[in-house]
Amino acid sequence: MLGRTASSLFWMARYMERAENLARLAQVGHRVSIIPDGMGGYREDWKATLASAGCLPAFEARGAKLDAATAQNFLLFDRAHASSIRNCLENARNNGRAVRTALTREMWEALNSTWIEFAAIDPAEVGPGRMVELLDWVRQRSGQLRGAMLGSLLRDEGFHFCQLGTFIERGDNTARILDVKYNVLLPVNEALGGERNQHQWDTILRSVSAVGAYRYFYRDRLRPRQVAEFLILRPEMPRSLRFCCDFIAPSLGALAEMTGGGAASLALGSALAAELRGTDLDTILRHGLREFLQEFLGRNAAISGALATDYHFD
Amino acid sequence: MLKTQAYNTGNDTVCFDEMLRADFSARECYRTLFEWLQRQSPSGIRAKQAEADAIFRRLGITFAVYGAAEANERLIPFDLIPRVISAAEWRFLERGIEQRVRALNAFLHDIYHRQEIVRAGRIPSELVNGNSAFLPQMMGFDPPRGVYSHIIGTDIVRTEEDGFFVLEDNLRTPSGVSYMLENRETMMHLFPELFAAHRVAPVERYPELLRQTLQSVAPSGCDGEPAVAVLTPGIYNSAYFEHAFLADQMGVELVQGSDLVVEDGALWMRTIRGRARVDVLYRRIDDAFIDPLNFRPDSMLGVPGLFDLYRAGRVTLVNAPGTGIADDKAVYAYVPDIVEFYTGEKPILKNVQTFRCSIAEERGHVLEHLEELVVKEVHGSGGYGMLIGPRSTRQQRADFAERIRANPGNYIAQPTLALSTCPAFAGSGIGPRHVDLRPFVLVGDRVRVVPGGLTRVALKKGSLVVNSSQGGGTKDTWVLED
C-alpha cells in the first residue's frame, strides 16, 4: 500500500467523522438557542458551540457578528472555513477519490452520493425548519460510510488506517467538548447543589448523542461526576476517550505486525490506552481535569503525527 | 414504440443506417434488436434510461469539460440502444486493425533507428525530423520486444455496407476503455433478456489482457513477476476515473508522480512498508510531463530521472515516449504507404481522403473547396480547432483561409463524411444518430483486439460531431459471435 493511500484513507475517515461531530454540535447549538433562559431571552450559546467545534478563533478572526445565522453558516456551508461540514464532506470525498481503488464500491457510493447531494443544497433555502433535518441527514450519511466500511472492507492495512482516522478524530472531538465545559463538571458544582447546571450537563451529553445512553447506564439523574466518567473512562460508551483508545491501540498493533514497522506510533498509542485503563476519576480530578484534557489532546495529536511518519504519509 | 416512418436523421443527406435498409427492413445482425425495439414502450425505455443515468452518476463516472469550470464533473450521456456489429464485419476490422498497428509500430522503430522509409523516399524527411511530435531523445533506443505503442485506440467510421475508414490512430494515451467496460456492465444489468437473445462477445477480459500485455514488456533484467503500476496526473484529470478503474480491475497500484522515486538504478513507489519496485509503468500523462529533468522542467506530474532510467532499460514506459509522431495528422495521410512499406501488403482498412495543406496543389484545392471540407489542425484533438465546411459561415471560412495561408503545414482537410447512423433513444422516440467506433488494441508479446469498443454517438439530431466535449454520448458496442 502506498503511503499516500494510507494517508488518504486516514483523512477520509477523519473528515467524515468530523462532519458527523460538527452536525451534532450544530444541532445542540440550535436546540439551546430556542430554549428560554428565564430572563426574557434564550439560552443561545453559539460561542461555546464554535469553541467545542474547535473553530472559535477562526470565526473571531473574521470580525463578523456572532448569531444563529452566521454561526450555522460558518459551521455548515462556509467554503473559506477549512472545517465547515461542506469542506469536510468534500475533503472526505476527494481523499476517497484519490484512492478509489482502495475503497469498496459501497464505501465509494456512500461518499460520492453524500458529496453530490450536499453540494446541490442551496444554503439560502435551508431555513430553521430544514436545518435539523439536514443535520440528521449528515449524521446518517457518516453512519452509512462507516457501515459500508465495516460491512465490506477487507481487514487489511487500509481498514486500520480508516479506523485510526475515525477514532483519533472522535477522541479529539469528545475531549474538546469536555475542555470547553470542564468547569461545570468540577465536583464543586454538585456540592453547590448544581440544579442550575443541569442543562449544561444535558448539553454536553447531547453533543455526543449520549443522553439516553447515560440514563440507561446509570439509572440516575445527571451528576457532573458521572457525566465526566461516562465521557472519559467508560469503555461501554462509544464516544468516550477510553473507548477511542481501546480501538486506536489495537489498530496500531495490527499495522505494526502487518508491516514490521510503526514502532513510534504504537508506543504512543499503547501508553495512552494503558493509562486510561489504569486510572480513575478521582485521580484525574486530583491531577486537574483541565490539565488532563489538554494533555490528552496533545498526546492524541502526537499519535496522528507519529502515524504519518511511521507509514510514509508524504 | 419504433415508428419506421419517423425514423430519419432530419436532414437531407443520405447516409448508411446500420439497422434499417432504405425499405425499412432490418439488416441481418439487427433483426432481433429491431423486433425488440418495436415492442418497447417509450415510458419503459425512459425508465431504463433514468436507471442507467443514476448508475453512472453514483459511480462517479465523470468527465471534465474544458473551459467550463463549474461543470467540471459532467456526465457523458449514455445511450441505451446497443450498436451491433456482425461477426464477419468484426473479423474484417480486426484483421485491418492488427495490420495497421503492426505497421505503425514498425514505423516507429524505423524512424527512431535508420529511417529506412525516409531513405527510400516514401515519406519526406521534414515530415519526421521537423515534426514537433518527433522525440530525438528516443533515437537508437530499443524498447522491450520492439514495441512502442502498446495501447492503441483506432477511430473508425463507416459510410456504407463495406465502407470502413480509419479516421485517426491514437497511439499516445487513448482513453475511453472504461466506458466500454462500464457500458457493458450497465447494459447487462438493465437488459438481461436482450443478451439472452443475442450471442454477444464478452469484453470483460480487457483488464486481464491489459495486465498480461504490460507484464509481457517488462525490462529484460526483471526477475519474478513484473510489478505494474498506473501513473495518473491525479483526481482533477478528466480521465481520472478511468485510471483508477483500470488499476483496480488489474489489481495494481494507481500512483502519482509524488509516489515515485528513481533511486539505485530502479523505479520505486513509496509504500507504508518503505519502497517497492516498479518494473512497468502504464503512464497516463503526456511525454512532456514524464520527467522534469529531461522534458518540461516545470512538470509536477512526473518523476525526475525517469526517462534516463527508461533509456537504461531498467523500467518500461507504456506507451513509449515519442509515439505521437505516428498519429500526427500530417503523418496520417502517409499511413497507407507506411502499411505497404513495412508489411508488403495492401492496407486492409482505408484512410479517409486527406489533403495536405503543406503541398501547394492540395492546398489550392482545399482553399477552393472550403465549403465542402472539414479542416483540422495537425496537432488538434477533441474536435477543437476545426472547420466543418458545410456548417460554416462565410466569415469562419475566410478566417480559416487566412490561417491556412499563414501556416499551411499546420492544416489538413478531409471531405465531410456521411457517417453511418445507428438507432439512439432521443427523449421522445428512437431515431438514427451518427456514430463512430474506437476499438481498443493491445500490443505486447502478441496483438490483442477486444471484440467491441467504444461507440461514440452524436446525440443532437443531424450532428456529425461525436466528441463528448461537444455533446456526444456513448453506447455499448456488441460484436456478435457466429
Short mmCIF file of N, CA, C and O in Angstrom, two decimals, chain B residues 322-394:
data_model
loop_
_atom_site.label_atom_id
_atom_site.label_comp_id
_atom_site.label_asym_id
_atom_site.label_seq_id
_atom_site.Cartn_x
_atom_site.Cartn_y
_atom_site.Cartn_z
N GLY B 322 7.35 9.47 -27.47
CA GLY B 322 7.63 9.70 -28.88
C GLY B 322 6.72 8.99 -29.85
O GLY B 322 6.94 9.03 -31.06
N THR B 323 5.67 8.34 -29.36
CA THR B 323 4.76 7.64 -30.28
C THR B 323 3.83 8.60 -31.01
O THR B 323 3.21 8.24 -31.99
N GLY B 324 3.74 9.83 -30.50
CA GLY B 324 2.83 10.81 -31.10
C GLY B 324 3.13 11.08 -32.56
O GLY B 324 2.23 11.44 -33.32
N ILE B 325 4.37 10.85 -32.96
CA ILE B 325 4.73 11.09 -34.36
C ILE B 325 3.89 10.20 -35.29
O ILE B 325 3.55 10.59 -36.40
N ALA B 326 3.50 9.02 -34.83
CA ALA B 326 2.78 8.09 -35.71
C ALA B 326 1.28 8.36 -35.78
O ALA B 326 0.60 7.83 -36.65
N ASP B 327 0.75 9.19 -34.86
CA ASP B 327 -0.67 9.52 -35.04
C ASP B 327 -0.85 11.01 -35.33
O ASP B 327 -1.94 11.56 -35.20
N ASP B 328 0.23 11.62 -35.75
CA ASP B 328 0.19 13.00 -36.17
C ASP B 328 -0.69 13.11 -37.42
O ASP B 328 -0.63 12.26 -38.30
N LYS B 329 -1.52 14.13 -37.48
CA LYS B 329 -2.45 14.20 -38.61
C LYS B 329 -1.75 14.41 -39.94
O LYS B 329 -2.27 14.04 -40.99
N ALA B 330 -0.54 15.00 -39.91
CA ALA B 330 0.20 15.16 -41.17
C ALA B 330 0.78 13.82 -41.62
O ALA B 330 0.86 13.54 -42.81
N VAL B 331 1.16 12.98 -40.65
CA VAL B 331 1.69 11.66 -40.99
C VAL B 331 0.56 10.75 -41.45
O VAL B 331 0.74 9.87 -42.30
N TYR B 332 -0.63 10.99 -40.90
CA TYR B 332 -1.80 10.15 -41.20
C TYR B 332 -1.97 9.91 -42.70
O TYR B 332 -2.24 8.78 -43.13
N ALA B 333 -1.79 10.98 -43.48
CA ALA B 333 -2.00 10.86 -44.92
C ALA B 333 -1.07 9.81 -45.54
O ALA B 333 -1.35 9.26 -46.59
N TYR B 334 0.05 9.52 -44.86
CA TYR B 334 1.02 8.58 -45.40
C TYR B 334 0.84 7.16 -44.85
O TYR B 334 1.61 6.28 -45.21
N VAL B 335 -0.13 6.94 -43.97
CA VAL B 335 -0.23 5.62 -43.35
C VAL B 335 -0.43 4.49 -44.37
O VAL B 335 0.19 3.43 -44.25
N PRO B 336 -1.23 4.70 -45.42
CA PRO B 336 -1.33 3.62 -46.40
C PRO B 336 0.05 3.24 -46.98
O PRO B 336 0.36 2.05 -47.13
N ASP B 337 0.90 4.24 -47.25
CA ASP B 337 2.26 3.95 -47.74
C ASP B 337 3.07 3.23 -46.66
O ASP B 337 3.86 2.34 -46.94
N ILE B 338 2.86 3.67 -45.40
CA ILE B 338 3.58 3.06 -44.28
C ILE B 338 3.21 1.58 -44.16
O ILE B 338 4.08 0.71 -44.01
N VAL B 339 1.92 1.28 -44.28
CA VAL B 339 1.48 -0.11 -44.19
C VAL B 339 2.12 -0.94 -45.31
O VAL B 339 2.67 -2.02 -45.08
N GLU B 340 2.09 -0.41 -46.51
CA GLU B 340 2.67 -1.16 -47.64
C GLU B 340 4.16 -1.35 -47.47
O GLU B 340 4.71 -2.42 -47.74
N PHE B 341 4.84 -0.30 -47.00
CA PHE B 341 6.30 -0.35 -46.88
C PHE B 341 6.74 -1.42 -45.89
O PHE B 341 7.66 -2.18 -46.15
N TYR B 342 6.06 -1.50 -44.74
CA TYR B 342 6.54 -2.44 -43.71
C TYR B 342 5.93 -3.82 -43.78
O TYR B 342 6.50 -4.78 -43.27
N THR B 343 4.74 -3.95 -44.36
CA THR B 343 4.12 -5.28 -44.39
C THR B 343 4.18 -5.91 -45.78
O THR B 343 3.96 -7.11 -45.93
N GLY B 344 4.44 -5.10 -46.80
CA GLY B 344 4.43 -5.61 -48.16
C GLY B 344 3.04 -5.99 -48.64
O GLY B 344 2.87 -6.65 -49.64
N GLU B 345 2.02 -5.55 -47.87
CA GLU B 345 0.63 -5.87 -48.25
C GLU B 345 -0.13 -4.59 -48.55
O GLU B 345 0.27 -3.51 -48.10
N LYS B 346 -1.24 -4.74 -49.23
CA LYS B 346 -2.15 -3.61 -49.40
C LYS B 346 -2.85 -3.35 -48.06
O LYS B 346 -3.19 -4.30 -47.36
N PRO B 347 -3.10 -2.10 -47.73
CA PRO B 347 -3.83 -1.84 -46.49
C PRO B 347 -5.23 -2.42 -46.55
O PRO B 347 -5.91 -2.28 -47.56
N ILE B 348 -5.64 -3.08 -45.47
CA ILE B 348 -6.99 -3.65 -45.42
C ILE B 348 -8.00 -2.54 -45.12
O ILE B 348 -9.05 -2.46 -45.75
N LEU B 349 -7.64 -1.67 -44.18
CA LEU B 349 -8.54 -0.55 -43.85
C LEU B 349 -8.09 0.69 -44.59
O LEU B 349 -6.91 1.02 -44.61
N LYS B 350 -9.08 1.38 -45.15
CA LYS B 350 -8.75 2.57 -45.92
C LYS B 350 -8.60 3.79 -45.02
O LYS B 350 -9.14 3.86 -43.93
N ASN B 351 -7.87 4.75 -45.55
CA ASN B 351 -7.80 6.07 -44.93
C ASN B 351 -8.92 6.93 -45.48
O ASN B 351 -9.38 6.70 -46.61
N VAL B 352 -9.31 7.94 -44.75
CA VAL B 352 -10.19 8.96 -45.32
C VAL B 352 -9.31 9.83 -46.22
O VAL B 352 -8.16 10.15 -45.86
N GLN B 353 -9.84 10.17 -47.39
CA GLN B 353 -9.08 11.02 -48.30
C GLN B 353 -8.62 12.29 -47.56
O GLN B 353 -9.41 12.94 -46.89
N THR B 354 -7.34 12.60 -47.66
CA THR B 354 -6.80 13.70 -46.88
C THR B 354 -5.97 14.63 -47.74
O THR B 354 -5.09 14.18 -48.48
N PHE B 355 -6.28 15.91 -47.68
CA PHE B 355 -5.50 16.90 -48.42
C PHE B 355 -4.52 17.56 -47.46
O PHE B 355 -4.90 18.02 -46.39
N ARG B 356 -3.25 17.59 -47.88
CA ARG B 356 -2.22 18.19 -47.04
C ARG B 356 -1.99 19.62 -47.47
O ARG B 356 -1.55 19.87 -48.61
N CYS B 357 -2.27 20.54 -46.60
CA CYS B 357 -2.14 21.95 -46.99
C CYS B 357 -0.68 22.34 -47.21
O CYS B 357 -0.39 23.38 -47.78
N SER B 358 0.25 21.48 -46.72
CA SER B 358 1.67 21.80 -46.92
C SER B 358 2.06 21.64 -48.39
O SER B 358 3.09 22.16 -48.82
N ILE B 359 1.27 20.90 -49.15
CA ILE B 359 1.58 20.68 -50.57
C ILE B 359 0.74 21.65 -51.41
O ILE B 359 -0.48 21.70 -51.28
N ALA B 360 1.44 22.43 -52.28
CA ALA B 360 0.79 23.56 -52.95
C ALA B 360 -0.50 23.19 -53.68
O ALA B 360 -1.53 23.84 -53.49
N GLU B 361 -0.47 22.10 -54.48
CA GLU B 361 -1.68 21.77 -55.26
C GLU B 361 -2.83 21.40 -54.34
O GLU B 361 -3.97 21.79 -54.57
N GLU B 362 -2.49 20.61 -53.32
CA GLU B 362 -3.56 20.17 -52.42
C GLU B 362 -4.13 21.36 -51.67
O GLU B 362 -5.33 21.47 -51.44
N ARG B 363 -3.26 22.28 -51.28
CA ARG B 363 -3.70 23.49 -50.58
C ARG B 363 -4.65 24.30 -51.46
O ARG B 363 -5.69 24.77 -51.02
N GLY B 364 -4.27 24.40 -52.74
CA GLY B 364 -5.12 25.13 -53.69
C GLY B 364 -6.52 24.53 -53.73
O GLY B 364 -7.53 25.23 -53.63
N HIS B 365 -6.55 23.20 -53.78
CA HIS B 365 -7.85 22.50 -53.81
C HIS B 365 -8.65 22.81 -52.53
O HIS B 365 -9.85 23.10 -52.59
N VAL B 366 -7.96 22.76 -51.41
CA VAL B 366 -8.64 22.99 -50.13
C VAL B 366 -9.23 24.40 -50.09
O VAL B 366 -10.40 24.59 -49.76
N LEU B 367 -8.43 25.38 -50.48
CA LEU B 367 -8.89 26.77 -50.39
C LEU B 367 -10.08 27.01 -51.32
O LEU B 367 -10.97 27.80 -51.01
N GLU B 368 -10.12 26.28 -52.43
CA GLU B 368 -11.24 26.46 -53.35
C GLU B 368 -12.50 25.72 -52.89
O GLU B 368 -13.59 26.03 -53.33
N HIS B 369 -12.32 24.72 -52.04
CA HIS B 369 -13.49 23.89 -51.67
C HIS B 369 -13.78 23.91 -50.18
O HIS B 369 -14.33 22.94 -49.64
N LEU B 370 -13.41 24.98 -49.50
CA LEU B 370 -13.59 25.04 -48.04
C LEU B 370 -15.01 24.69 -47.62
O LEU B 370 -15.25 24.11 -46.56
N GLU B 371 -15.96 25.03 -48.44
CA GLU B 371 -17.36 24.84 -48.09
C GLU B 371 -17.75 23.37 -47.97
O GLU B 371 -18.71 23.01 -47.31
N GLU B 372 -16.96 22.51 -48.65
CA GLU B 372 -17.32 21.09 -48.65
C GLU B 372 -16.45 20.28 -47.69
O GLU B 372 -16.71 19.10 -47.46
N LEU B 373 -15.38 20.89 -47.19
CA LEU B 373 -14.37 20.10 -46.48
C LEU B 373 -14.40 20.32 -44.96
O LEU B 373 -14.94 21.30 -44.48
N VAL B 374 -13.80 19.35 -44.27
CA VAL B 374 -13.53 19.54 -42.85
C VAL B 374 -12.04 19.85 -42.73
O VAL B 374 -11.21 19.06 -43.20
N VAL B 375 -11.70 20.99 -42.13
CA VAL B 375 -10.29 21.36 -41.99
C VAL B 375 -9.88 21.13 -40.55
O VAL B 375 -10.59 21.52 -39.62
N LYS B 376 -8.75 20.45 -40.34
CA LYS B 376 -8.30 20.15 -38.98
C LYS B 376 -6.89 20.67 -38.75
O LYS B 376 -6.07 20.65 -39.67
N GLU B 377 -6.62 21.07 -37.53
CA GLU B 377 -5.25 21.39 -37.16
C GLU B 377 -4.49 20.09 -37.00
O GLU B 377 -5.02 19.12 -36.45
N VAL B 378 -3.24 20.09 -37.45
CA VAL B 378 -2.45 18.87 -37.41
C VAL B 378 -2.31 18.33 -35.98
O VAL B 378 -2.35 17.13 -35.74
N HIS B 379 -2.17 19.24 -35.01
CA HIS B 379 -1.97 18.78 -33.64
C HIS B 379 -3.21 18.93 -32.77
O HIS B 379 -3.15 18.76 -31.57
N GLY B 380 -4.33 19.28 -33.40
CA GLY B 380 -5.55 19.48 -32.60
C GLY B 380 -6.16 18.15 -32.21
O GLY B 380 -5.87 17.11 -32.79
N SER B 381 -7.03 18.19 -31.18
CA SER B 381 -7.78 16.99 -30.84
C SER B 381 -9.04 17.38 -30.12
O SER B 381 -9.21 18.54 -29.76
N GLY B 382 -9.92 16.41 -29.95
CA GLY B 382 -11.14 16.66 -29.20
C GLY B 382 -12.16 17.51 -29.94
O GLY B 382 -13.08 18.04 -29.36
N GLY B 383 -12.00 17.64 -31.26
CA GLY B 383 -12.99 18.41 -32.02
C GLY B 383 -12.80 19.91 -31.92
O GLY B 383 -13.59 20.69 -32.43
N TYR B 384 -11.71 20.32 -31.27
CA TYR B 384 -11.44 21.76 -31.19
C TYR B 384 -10.59 22.18 -32.39
O TYR B 384 -9.89 21.37 -32.98
N GLY B 385 -10.63 23.45 -32.70
CA GLY B 385 -9.76 23.99 -33.76
C GLY B 385 -10.03 23.39 -35.11
O GLY B 385 -9.11 23.14 -35.87
N MET B 386 -11.31 23.07 -35.41
CA MET B 386 -11.59 22.57 -36.75
C MET B 386 -12.71 23.35 -37.41
O MET B 386 -13.49 24.03 -36.76
N LEU B 387 -12.73 23.28 -38.74
CA LEU B 387 -13.76 23.96 -39.50
C LEU B 387 -14.59 22.89 -40.21
O LEU B 387 -14.05 22.06 -40.93
N ILE B 388 -15.90 22.91 -39.96
CA ILE B 388 -16.77 21.99 -40.69
C ILE B 388 -17.41 22.79 -41.81
O ILE B 388 -18.34 23.57 -41.59
N GLY B 389 -16.86 22.64 -43.01
CA GLY B 389 -17.22 23.47 -44.16
C GLY B 389 -18.71 23.70 -44.36
O GLY B 389 -19.17 24.84 -44.35
N PRO B 390 -19.47 22.62 -44.51
CA PRO B 390 -20.89 22.80 -44.83
C PRO B 390 -21.67 23.53 -43.75
O PRO B 390 -22.74 24.07 -44.01
N ARG B 391 -21.15 23.56 -42.51
CA ARG B 391 -21.87 24.21 -41.42
C ARG B 391 -21.28 25.58 -41.10
O ARG B 391 -21.67 26.21 -40.13
N SER B 392 -20.29 26.01 -41.89
CA SER B 392 -19.56 27.22 -41.51
C SER B 392 -20.15 28.48 -42.13
O SER B 392 -20.89 28.42 -43.11
N THR B 393 -19.83 29.60 -41.54
CA THR B 393 -20.25 30.88 -42.10
C THR B 393 -19.14 31.38 -43.03
O THR B 393 -17.99 30.92 -42.95
N ARG B 394 -19.50 32.33 -43.87
CA ARG B 394 -18.52 32.93 -44.78
C ARG B 394 -17.32 33.47 -43.99
O ARG B 394 -16.17 33.30 -44.37
#
